[in-house]
PDB file of C-alpha atoms in Angstrom:
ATOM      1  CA  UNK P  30      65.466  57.749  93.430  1.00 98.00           C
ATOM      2  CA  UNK P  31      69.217  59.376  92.938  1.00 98.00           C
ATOM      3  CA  UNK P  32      68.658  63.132  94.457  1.00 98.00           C
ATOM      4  CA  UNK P  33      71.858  65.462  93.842  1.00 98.00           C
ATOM      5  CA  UNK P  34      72.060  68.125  96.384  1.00 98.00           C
ATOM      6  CA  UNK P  35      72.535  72.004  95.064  1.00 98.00           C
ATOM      7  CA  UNK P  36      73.007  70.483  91.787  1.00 98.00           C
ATOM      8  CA  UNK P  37      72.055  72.938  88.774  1.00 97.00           C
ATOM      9  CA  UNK P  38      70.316  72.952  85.894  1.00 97.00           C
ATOM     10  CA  UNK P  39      73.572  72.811  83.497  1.00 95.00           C
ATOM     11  CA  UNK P  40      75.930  70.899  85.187  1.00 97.00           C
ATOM     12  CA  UNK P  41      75.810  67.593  83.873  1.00 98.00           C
ATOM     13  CA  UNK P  42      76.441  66.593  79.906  1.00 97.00           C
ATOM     14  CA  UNK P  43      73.609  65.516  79.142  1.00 98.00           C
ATOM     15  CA  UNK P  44      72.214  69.391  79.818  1.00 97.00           C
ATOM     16  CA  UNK P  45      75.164  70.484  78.141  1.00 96.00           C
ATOM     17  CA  UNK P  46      77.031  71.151  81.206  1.00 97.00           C
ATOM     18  CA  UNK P  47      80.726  70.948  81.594  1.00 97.00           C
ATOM     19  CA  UNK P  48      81.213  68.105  83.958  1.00 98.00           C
ATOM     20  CA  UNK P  49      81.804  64.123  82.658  1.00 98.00           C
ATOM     21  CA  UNK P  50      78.968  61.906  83.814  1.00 98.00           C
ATOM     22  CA  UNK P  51      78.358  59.289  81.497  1.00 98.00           C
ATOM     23  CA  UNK P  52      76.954  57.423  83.559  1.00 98.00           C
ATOM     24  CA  UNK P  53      73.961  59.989  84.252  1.00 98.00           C
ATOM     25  CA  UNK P  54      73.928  60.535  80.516  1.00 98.00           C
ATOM     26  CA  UNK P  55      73.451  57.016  79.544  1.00 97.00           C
ATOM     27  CA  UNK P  56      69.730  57.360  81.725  1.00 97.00           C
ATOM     28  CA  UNK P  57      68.449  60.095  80.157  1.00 98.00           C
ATOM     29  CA  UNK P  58      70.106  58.383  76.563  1.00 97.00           C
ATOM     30  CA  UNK P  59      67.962  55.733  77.786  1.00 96.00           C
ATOM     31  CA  UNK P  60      64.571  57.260  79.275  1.00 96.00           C
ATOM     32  CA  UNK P  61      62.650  60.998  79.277  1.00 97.00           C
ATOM     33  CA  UNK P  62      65.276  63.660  80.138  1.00 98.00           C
ATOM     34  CA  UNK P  63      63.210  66.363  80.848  1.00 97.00           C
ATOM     35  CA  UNK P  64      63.921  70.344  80.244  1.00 96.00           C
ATOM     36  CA  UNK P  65      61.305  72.093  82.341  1.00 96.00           C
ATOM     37  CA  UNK P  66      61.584  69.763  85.390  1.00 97.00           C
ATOM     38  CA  UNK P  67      60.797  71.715  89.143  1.00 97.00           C
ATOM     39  CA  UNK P  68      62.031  71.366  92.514  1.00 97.00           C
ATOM     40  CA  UNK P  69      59.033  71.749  95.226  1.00 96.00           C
ATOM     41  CA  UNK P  70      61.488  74.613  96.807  1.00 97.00           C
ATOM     42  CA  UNK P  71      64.558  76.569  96.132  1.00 97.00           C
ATOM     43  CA  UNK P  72      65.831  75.474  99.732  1.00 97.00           C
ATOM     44  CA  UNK P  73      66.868  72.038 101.002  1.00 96.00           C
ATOM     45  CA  UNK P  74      64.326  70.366 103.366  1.00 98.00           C
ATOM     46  CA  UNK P  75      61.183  72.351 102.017  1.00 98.00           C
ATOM     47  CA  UNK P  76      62.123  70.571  98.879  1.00 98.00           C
ATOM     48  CA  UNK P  77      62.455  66.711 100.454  1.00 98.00           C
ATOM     49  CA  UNK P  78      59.593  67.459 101.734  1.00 98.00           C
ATOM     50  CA  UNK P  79      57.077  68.227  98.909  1.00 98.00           C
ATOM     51  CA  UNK P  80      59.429  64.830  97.065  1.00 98.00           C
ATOM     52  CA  UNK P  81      58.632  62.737  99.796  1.00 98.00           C
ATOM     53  CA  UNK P  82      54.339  63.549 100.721  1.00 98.00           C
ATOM     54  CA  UNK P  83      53.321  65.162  97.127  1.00 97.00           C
ATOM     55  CA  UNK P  84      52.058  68.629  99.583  1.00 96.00           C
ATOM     56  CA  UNK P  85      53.089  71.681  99.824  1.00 96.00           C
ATOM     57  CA  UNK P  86      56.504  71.695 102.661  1.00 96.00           C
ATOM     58  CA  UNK P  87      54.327  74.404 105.028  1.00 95.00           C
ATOM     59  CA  UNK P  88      51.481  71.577 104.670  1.00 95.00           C
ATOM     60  CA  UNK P  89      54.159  69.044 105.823  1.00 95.00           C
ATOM     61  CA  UNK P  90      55.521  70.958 108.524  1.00 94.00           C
ATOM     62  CA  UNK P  91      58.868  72.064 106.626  1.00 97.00           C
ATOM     63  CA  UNK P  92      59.317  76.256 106.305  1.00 95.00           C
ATOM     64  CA  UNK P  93      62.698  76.651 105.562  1.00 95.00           C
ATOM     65  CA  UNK P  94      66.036  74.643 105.758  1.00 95.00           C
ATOM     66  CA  UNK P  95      66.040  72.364 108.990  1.00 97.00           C
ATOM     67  CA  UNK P  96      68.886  73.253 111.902  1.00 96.00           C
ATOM     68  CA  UNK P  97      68.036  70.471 114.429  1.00 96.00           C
ATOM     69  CA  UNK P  98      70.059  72.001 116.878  1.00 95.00           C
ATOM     70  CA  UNK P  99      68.338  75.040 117.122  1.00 95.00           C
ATOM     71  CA  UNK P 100      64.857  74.262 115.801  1.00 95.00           C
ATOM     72  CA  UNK P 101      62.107  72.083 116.626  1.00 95.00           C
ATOM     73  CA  UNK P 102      60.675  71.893 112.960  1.00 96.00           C
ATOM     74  CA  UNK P 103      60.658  68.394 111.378  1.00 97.00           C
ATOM     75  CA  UNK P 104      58.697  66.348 108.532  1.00 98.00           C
ATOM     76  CA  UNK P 105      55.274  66.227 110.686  1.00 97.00           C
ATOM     77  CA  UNK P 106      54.960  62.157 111.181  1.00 96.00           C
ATOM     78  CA  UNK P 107      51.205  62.651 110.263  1.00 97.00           C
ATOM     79  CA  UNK P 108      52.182  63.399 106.695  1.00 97.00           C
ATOM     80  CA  UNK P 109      52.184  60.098 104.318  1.00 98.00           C
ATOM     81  CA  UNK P 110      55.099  59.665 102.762  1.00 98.00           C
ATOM     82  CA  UNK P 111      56.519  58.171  99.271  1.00 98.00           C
ATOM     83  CA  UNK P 112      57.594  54.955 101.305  1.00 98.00           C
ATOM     84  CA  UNK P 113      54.995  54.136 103.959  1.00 98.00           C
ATOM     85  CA  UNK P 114      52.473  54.406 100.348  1.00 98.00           C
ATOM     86  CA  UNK P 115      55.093  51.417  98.804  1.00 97.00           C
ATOM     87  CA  UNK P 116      56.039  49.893 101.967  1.00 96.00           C
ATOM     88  CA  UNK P 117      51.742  49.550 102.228  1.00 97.00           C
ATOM     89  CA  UNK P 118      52.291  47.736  98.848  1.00 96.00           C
ATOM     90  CA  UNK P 119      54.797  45.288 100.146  1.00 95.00           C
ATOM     91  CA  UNK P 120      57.487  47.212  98.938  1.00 95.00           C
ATOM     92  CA  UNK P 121      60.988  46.770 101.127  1.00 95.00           C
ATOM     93  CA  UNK P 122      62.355  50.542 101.535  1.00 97.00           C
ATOM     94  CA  UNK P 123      65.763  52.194 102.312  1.00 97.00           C
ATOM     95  CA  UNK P 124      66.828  55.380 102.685  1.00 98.00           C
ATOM     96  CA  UNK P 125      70.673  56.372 102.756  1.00 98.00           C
ATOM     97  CA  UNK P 126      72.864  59.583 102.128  1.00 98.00           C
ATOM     98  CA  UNK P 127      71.450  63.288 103.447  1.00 98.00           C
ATOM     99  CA  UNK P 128      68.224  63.379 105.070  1.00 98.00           C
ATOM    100  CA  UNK P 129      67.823  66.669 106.438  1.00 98.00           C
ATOM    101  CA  UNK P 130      63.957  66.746 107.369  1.00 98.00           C
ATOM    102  CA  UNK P 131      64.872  66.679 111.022  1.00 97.00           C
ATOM    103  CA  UNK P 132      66.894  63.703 113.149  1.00 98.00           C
ATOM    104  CA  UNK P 133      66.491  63.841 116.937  1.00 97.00           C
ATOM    105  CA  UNK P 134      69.138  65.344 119.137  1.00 96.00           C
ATOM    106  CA  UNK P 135      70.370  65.133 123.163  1.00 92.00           C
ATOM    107  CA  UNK P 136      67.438  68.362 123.432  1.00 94.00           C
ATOM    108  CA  UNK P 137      64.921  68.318 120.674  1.00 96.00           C
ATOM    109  CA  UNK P 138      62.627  64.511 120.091  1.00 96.00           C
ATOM    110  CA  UNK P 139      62.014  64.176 116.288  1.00 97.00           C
ATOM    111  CA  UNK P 140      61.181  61.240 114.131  1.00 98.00           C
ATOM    112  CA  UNK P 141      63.449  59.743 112.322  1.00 98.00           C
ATOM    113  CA  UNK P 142      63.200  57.610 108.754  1.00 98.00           C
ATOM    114  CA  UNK P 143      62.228  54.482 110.063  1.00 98.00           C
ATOM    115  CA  UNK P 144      59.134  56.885 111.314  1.00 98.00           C
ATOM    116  CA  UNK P 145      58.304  57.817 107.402  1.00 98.00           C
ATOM    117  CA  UNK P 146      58.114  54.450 106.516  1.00 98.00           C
ATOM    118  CA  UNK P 147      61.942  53.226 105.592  1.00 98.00           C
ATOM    119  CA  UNK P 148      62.830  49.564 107.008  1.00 97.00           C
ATOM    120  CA  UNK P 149      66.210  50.459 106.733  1.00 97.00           C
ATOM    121  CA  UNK P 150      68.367  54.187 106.789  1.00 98.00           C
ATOM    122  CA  UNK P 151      72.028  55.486 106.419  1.00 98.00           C
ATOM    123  CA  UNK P 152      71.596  59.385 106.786  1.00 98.00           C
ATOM    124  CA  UNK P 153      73.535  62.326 107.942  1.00 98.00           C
ATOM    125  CA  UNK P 154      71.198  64.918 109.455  1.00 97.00           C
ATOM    126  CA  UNK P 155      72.337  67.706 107.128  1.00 97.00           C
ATOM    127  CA  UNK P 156      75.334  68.385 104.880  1.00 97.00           C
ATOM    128  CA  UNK P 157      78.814  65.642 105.223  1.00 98.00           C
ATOM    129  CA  UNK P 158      80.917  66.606 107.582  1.00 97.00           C
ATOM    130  CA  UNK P 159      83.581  68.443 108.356  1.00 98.00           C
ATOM    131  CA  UNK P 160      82.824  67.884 104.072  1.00 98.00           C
ATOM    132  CA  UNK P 161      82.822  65.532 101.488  1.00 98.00           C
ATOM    133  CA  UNK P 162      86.250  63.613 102.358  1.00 98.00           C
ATOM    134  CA  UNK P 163      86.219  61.456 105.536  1.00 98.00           C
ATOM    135  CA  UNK P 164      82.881  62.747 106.610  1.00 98.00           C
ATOM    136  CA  UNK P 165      82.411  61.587 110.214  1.00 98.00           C
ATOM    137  CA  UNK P 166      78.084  62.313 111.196  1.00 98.00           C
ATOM    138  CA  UNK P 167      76.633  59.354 108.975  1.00 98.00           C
ATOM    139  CA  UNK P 168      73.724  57.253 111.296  1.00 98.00           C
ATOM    140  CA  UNK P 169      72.789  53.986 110.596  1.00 98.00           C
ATOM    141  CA  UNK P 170      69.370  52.943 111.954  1.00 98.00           C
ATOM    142  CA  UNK P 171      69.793  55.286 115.202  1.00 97.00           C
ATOM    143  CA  UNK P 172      73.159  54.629 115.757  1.00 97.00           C
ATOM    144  CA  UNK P 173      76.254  56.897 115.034  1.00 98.00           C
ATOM    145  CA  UNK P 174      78.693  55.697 112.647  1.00 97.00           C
ATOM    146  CA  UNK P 175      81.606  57.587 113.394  1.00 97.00           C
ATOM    147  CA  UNK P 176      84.030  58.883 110.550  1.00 98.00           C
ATOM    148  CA  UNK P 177      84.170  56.517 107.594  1.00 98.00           C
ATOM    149  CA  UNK P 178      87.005  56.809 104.909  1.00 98.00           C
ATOM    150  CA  UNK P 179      86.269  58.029 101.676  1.00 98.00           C
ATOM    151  CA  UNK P 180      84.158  59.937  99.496  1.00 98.00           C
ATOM    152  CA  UNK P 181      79.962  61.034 100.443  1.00 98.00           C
ATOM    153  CA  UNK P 182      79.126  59.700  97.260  1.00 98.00           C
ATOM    154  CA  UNK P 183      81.003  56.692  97.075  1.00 98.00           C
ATOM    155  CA  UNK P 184      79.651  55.826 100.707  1.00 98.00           C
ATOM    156  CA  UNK P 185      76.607  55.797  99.851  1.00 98.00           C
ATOM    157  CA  UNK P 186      76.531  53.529  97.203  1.00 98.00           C
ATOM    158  CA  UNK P 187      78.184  51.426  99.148  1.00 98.00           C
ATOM    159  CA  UNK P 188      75.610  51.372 101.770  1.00 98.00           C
ATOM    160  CA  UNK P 189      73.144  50.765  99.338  1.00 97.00           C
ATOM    161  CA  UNK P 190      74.767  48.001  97.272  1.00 96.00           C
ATOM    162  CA  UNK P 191      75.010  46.426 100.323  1.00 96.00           C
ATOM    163  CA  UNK P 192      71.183  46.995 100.973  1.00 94.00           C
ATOM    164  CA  UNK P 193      70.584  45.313  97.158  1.00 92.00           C
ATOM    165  CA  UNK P 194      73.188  42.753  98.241  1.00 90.00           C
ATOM    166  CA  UNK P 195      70.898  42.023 101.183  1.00 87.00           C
ATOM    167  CA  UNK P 196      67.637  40.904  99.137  1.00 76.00           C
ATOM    168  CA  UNK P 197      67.090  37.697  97.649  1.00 64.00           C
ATOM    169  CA  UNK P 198      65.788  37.438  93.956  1.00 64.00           C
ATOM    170  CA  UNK P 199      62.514  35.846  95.803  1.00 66.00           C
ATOM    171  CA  UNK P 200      62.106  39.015  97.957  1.00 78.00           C
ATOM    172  CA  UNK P 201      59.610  42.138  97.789  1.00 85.00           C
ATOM    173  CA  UNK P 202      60.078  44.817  95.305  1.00 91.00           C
ATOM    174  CA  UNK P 203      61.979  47.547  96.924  1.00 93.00           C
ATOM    175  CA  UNK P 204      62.322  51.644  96.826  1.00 96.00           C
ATOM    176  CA  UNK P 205      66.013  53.153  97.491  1.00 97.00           C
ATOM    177  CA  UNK P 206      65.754  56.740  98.198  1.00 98.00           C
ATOM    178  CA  UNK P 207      69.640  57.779  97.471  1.00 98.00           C
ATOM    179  CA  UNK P 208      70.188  61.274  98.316  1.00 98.00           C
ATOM    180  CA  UNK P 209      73.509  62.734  97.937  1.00 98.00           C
ATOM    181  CA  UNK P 210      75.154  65.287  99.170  1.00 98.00           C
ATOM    182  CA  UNK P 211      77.625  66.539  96.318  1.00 98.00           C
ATOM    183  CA  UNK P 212      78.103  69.155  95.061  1.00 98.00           C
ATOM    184  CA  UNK P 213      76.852  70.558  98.293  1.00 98.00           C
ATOM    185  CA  UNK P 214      79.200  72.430 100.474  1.00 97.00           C
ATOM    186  CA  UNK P 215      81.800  72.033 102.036  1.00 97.00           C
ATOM    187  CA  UNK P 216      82.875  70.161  99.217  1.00 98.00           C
ATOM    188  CA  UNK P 217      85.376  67.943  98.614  1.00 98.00           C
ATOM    189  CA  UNK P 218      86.771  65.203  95.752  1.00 98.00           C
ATOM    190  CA  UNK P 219      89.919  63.201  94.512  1.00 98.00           C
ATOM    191  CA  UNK P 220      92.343  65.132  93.024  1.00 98.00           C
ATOM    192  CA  UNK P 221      92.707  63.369  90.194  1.00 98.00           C
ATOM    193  CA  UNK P 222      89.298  63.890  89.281  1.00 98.00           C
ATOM    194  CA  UNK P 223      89.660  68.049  89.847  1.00 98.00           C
ATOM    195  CA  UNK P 224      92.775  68.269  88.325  1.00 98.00           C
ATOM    196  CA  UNK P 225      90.815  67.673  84.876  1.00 98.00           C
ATOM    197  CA  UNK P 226      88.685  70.705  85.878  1.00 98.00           C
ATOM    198  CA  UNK P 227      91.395  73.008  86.462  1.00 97.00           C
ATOM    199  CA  UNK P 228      93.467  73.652  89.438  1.00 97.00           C
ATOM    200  CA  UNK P 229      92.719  71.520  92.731  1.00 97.00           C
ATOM    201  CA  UNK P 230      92.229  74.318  95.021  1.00 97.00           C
ATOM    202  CA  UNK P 231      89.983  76.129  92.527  1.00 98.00           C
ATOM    203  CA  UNK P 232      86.431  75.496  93.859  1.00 97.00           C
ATOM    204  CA  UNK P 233      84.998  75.667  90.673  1.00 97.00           C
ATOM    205  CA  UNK P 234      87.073  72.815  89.731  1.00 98.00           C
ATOM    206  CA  UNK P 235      86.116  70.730  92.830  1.00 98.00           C
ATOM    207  CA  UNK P 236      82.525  71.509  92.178  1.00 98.00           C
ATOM    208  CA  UNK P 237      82.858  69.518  89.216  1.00 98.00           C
ATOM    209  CA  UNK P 238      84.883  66.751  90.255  1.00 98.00           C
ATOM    210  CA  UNK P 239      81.998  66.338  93.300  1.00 98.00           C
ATOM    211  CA  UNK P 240      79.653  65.815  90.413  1.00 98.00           C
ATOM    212  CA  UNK P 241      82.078  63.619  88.289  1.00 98.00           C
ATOM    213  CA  UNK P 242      82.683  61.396  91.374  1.00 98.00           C
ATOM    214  CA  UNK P 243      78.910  61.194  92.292  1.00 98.00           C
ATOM    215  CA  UNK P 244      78.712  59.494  88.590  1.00 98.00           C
ATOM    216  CA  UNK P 245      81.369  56.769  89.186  1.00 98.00           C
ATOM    217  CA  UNK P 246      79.474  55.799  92.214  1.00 98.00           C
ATOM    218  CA  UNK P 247      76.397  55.313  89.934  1.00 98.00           C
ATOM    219  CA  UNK P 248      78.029  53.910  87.680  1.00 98.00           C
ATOM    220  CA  UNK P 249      78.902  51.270  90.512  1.00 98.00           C
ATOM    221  CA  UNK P 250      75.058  51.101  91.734  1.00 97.00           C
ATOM    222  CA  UNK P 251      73.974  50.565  88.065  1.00 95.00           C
ATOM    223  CA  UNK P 252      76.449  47.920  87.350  1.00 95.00           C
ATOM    224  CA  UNK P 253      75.377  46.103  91.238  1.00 94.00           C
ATOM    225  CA  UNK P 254      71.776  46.540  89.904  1.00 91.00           C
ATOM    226  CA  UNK P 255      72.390  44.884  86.187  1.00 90.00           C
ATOM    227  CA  UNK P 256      74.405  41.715  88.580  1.00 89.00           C
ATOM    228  CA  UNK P 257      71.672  40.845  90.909  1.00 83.00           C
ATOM    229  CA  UNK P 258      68.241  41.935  88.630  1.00 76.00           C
ATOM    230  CA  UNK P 259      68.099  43.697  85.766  1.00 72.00           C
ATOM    231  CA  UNK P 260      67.959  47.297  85.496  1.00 74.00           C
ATOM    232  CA  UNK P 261      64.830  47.242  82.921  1.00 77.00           C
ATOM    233  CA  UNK P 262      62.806  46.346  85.740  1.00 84.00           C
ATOM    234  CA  UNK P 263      63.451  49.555  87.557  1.00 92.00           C
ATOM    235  CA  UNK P 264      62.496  52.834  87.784  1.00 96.00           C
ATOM    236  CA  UNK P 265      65.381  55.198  88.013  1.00 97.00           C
ATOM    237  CA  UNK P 266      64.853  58.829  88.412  1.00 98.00           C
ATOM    238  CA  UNK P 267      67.712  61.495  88.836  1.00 98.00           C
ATOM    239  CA  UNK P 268      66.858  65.486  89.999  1.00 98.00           C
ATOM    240  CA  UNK P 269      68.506  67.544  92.001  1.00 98.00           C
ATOM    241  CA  UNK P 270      66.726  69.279  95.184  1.00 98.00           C
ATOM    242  CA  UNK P 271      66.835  73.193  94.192  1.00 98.00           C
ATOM    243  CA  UNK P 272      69.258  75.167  92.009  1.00 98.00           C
ATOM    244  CA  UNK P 273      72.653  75.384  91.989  1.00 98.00           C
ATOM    245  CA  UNK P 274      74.523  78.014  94.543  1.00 98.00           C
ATOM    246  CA  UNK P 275      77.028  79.058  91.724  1.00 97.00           C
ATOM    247  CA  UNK P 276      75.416  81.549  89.038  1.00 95.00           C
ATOM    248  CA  UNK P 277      77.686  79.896  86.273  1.00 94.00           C
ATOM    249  CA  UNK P 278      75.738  76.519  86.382  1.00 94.00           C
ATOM    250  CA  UNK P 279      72.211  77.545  86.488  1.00 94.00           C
ATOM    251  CA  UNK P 280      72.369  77.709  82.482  1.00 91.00           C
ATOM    252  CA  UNK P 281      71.694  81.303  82.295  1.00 94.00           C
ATOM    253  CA  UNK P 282      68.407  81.183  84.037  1.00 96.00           C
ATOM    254  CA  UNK P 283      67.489  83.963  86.156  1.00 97.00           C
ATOM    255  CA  UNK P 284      68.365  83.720  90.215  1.00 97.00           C
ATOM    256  CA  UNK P 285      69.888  80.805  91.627  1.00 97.00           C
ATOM    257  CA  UNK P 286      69.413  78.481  95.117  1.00 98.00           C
ATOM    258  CA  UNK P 287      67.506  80.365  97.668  1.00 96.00           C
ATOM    259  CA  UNK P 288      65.285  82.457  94.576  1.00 97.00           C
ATOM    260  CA  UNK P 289      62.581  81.683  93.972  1.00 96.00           C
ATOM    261  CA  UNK P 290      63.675  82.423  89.893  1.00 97.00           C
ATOM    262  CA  UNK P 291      64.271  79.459  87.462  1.00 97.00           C
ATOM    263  CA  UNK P 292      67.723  79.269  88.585  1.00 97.00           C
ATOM    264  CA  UNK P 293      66.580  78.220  91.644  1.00 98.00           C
ATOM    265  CA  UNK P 294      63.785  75.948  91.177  1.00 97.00           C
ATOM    266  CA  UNK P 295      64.336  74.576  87.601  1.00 97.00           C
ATOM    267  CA  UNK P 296      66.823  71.211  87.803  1.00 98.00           C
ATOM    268  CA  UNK P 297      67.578  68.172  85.622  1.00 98.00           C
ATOM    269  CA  UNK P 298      64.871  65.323  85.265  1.00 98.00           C
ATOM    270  CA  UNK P 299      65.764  61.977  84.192  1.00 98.00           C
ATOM    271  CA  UNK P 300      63.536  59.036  84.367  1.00 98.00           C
ATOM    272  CA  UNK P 301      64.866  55.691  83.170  1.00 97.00           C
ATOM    273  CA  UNK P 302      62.529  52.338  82.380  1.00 95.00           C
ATOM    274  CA  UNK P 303      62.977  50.894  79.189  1.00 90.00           C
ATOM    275  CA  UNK P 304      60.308  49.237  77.990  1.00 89.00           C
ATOM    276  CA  UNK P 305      57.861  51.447  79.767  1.00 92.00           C
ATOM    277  CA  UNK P 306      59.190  55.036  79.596  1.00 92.00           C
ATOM    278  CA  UNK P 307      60.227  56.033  75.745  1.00 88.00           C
TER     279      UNK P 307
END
């Protein structure tokens, strides 16, 4: 599962959208790339949380966007999730990049991943921080990280290569939940990928270049994927988690994150399985 985070409907090329992501457009070349595709919410966490149970987010304890320091409101541990369902079916599951459907803090108890049924998790409560670059709130399995050089995206596919990296060809199936946090602000990317955008300062520019760098990590976890199994016997789906925040990427539909208009809950669909999806 690759989620992009406030990515919208006309973004990437293969919707026509402005930014480079060959990568992303060789899946949907490859599979069902879907044009009236939904996000369960126009908000973050309401949104993971219908992905994860298949309920409604008020059903799964999730009203609006989580602030853990502030609220007690988390993804209700009674609520059966996407991987305790495949972990029950021997699947191996990981989760790593944004989580935001609530992470304990010094004040507030919560459960974590490993309490939704993930073996293994590399998650920032909310957004990258202080942004993309550098970010420095990534937890691995309880324990802080500290501030890791580099990109969000590109993090994150290393964490899970190295999870693939980890399994034996004799090993369960597995589920890898990759949620990103591009083009999400604060935002951040190389220059030399904004500088074919436009100007680096513009934020329009690094908007895109979040999104083109998010592809060259997937084109890294694809390429990992073909090495140690091949790819056919996957199931790869790509969506974003609401709308974009920018009204010039929402492909002209109405509203945009935060509405609930197409703009805000109508997002990219890809899913990839040759031999089994046409």
């Amino acid at each position: 599962m690759l989620l992009a985070d406030d990515l919208g409907y006309q973004d990437v090329g293969c919707y026509q959208g402005p930014v480079k992501t060959p990568a992303i457009d060789s899946l949907a070349a490859g599979g069902l790339r879907f044009t009236d595709f939904y996000s369960g919410c126009a908000v973050c966490s309401p949104s993971r949380a219908t992905l994860l149970t298949g309920r409604h987010h008020i059903r799964a304890g999730v009203y609006s966007w989580i602030h853990d320091e502030s609220q007690n409101s988390h993804l209700l541990e009674r609520e059966i999730t996407l991987a305790e369902v495949l972990k029950q079916a021997g699947y191996s599951t990981a989760h790593v990049g944004k989580w935001h459907l609530g992470l304990p803090t010094g004040e507030r108890q919560k459960p974590t991943p490993a309490d939704h049924g993930f073996d293994h998790w590399f998650a920032t409560a909310n957004n990258a921080a202080p942004s993309h670059k550098n970010p420095n709130n990534f937890i691995r399995n309880g324990r802080p990280v500290g501030e890791i050089e580099g990109y969000s995206s590109q993090i994150v596919v290393d964490e899970a290569i190295a999870c693939l990296d980890q399994r034996a060809h004799t090993e369960p199936p597995f589920f890898l939940n990759i949620w990103f946090h591009e083009p999400h602000a604060p935002i951040a990317a190389p220059e030399a990928i904004v500088s074919t955008y436009g100007n680096t300062k513009d934020k329009a520019a690094i908007y895109s270049g979040t999104i083109e760098n998010t592809d060259r990590a997937i084109t890294r976890l694809l390429s990992r994927l073909e090495e140690i199994d091949s790819v056919d016997n996957t199931l790869i789906i790509y969506a974003s988690d609401n709308g974009s925040y920018r009204d010039d990427r929402t492909g002209g539909l109405r509203g945009r994150k935060g509405m609930n208009w197409e703009g805000g809950l109508r997002v990219p669909g890809i899913f990839y399985w040759p031999g089994e999806i046409p």
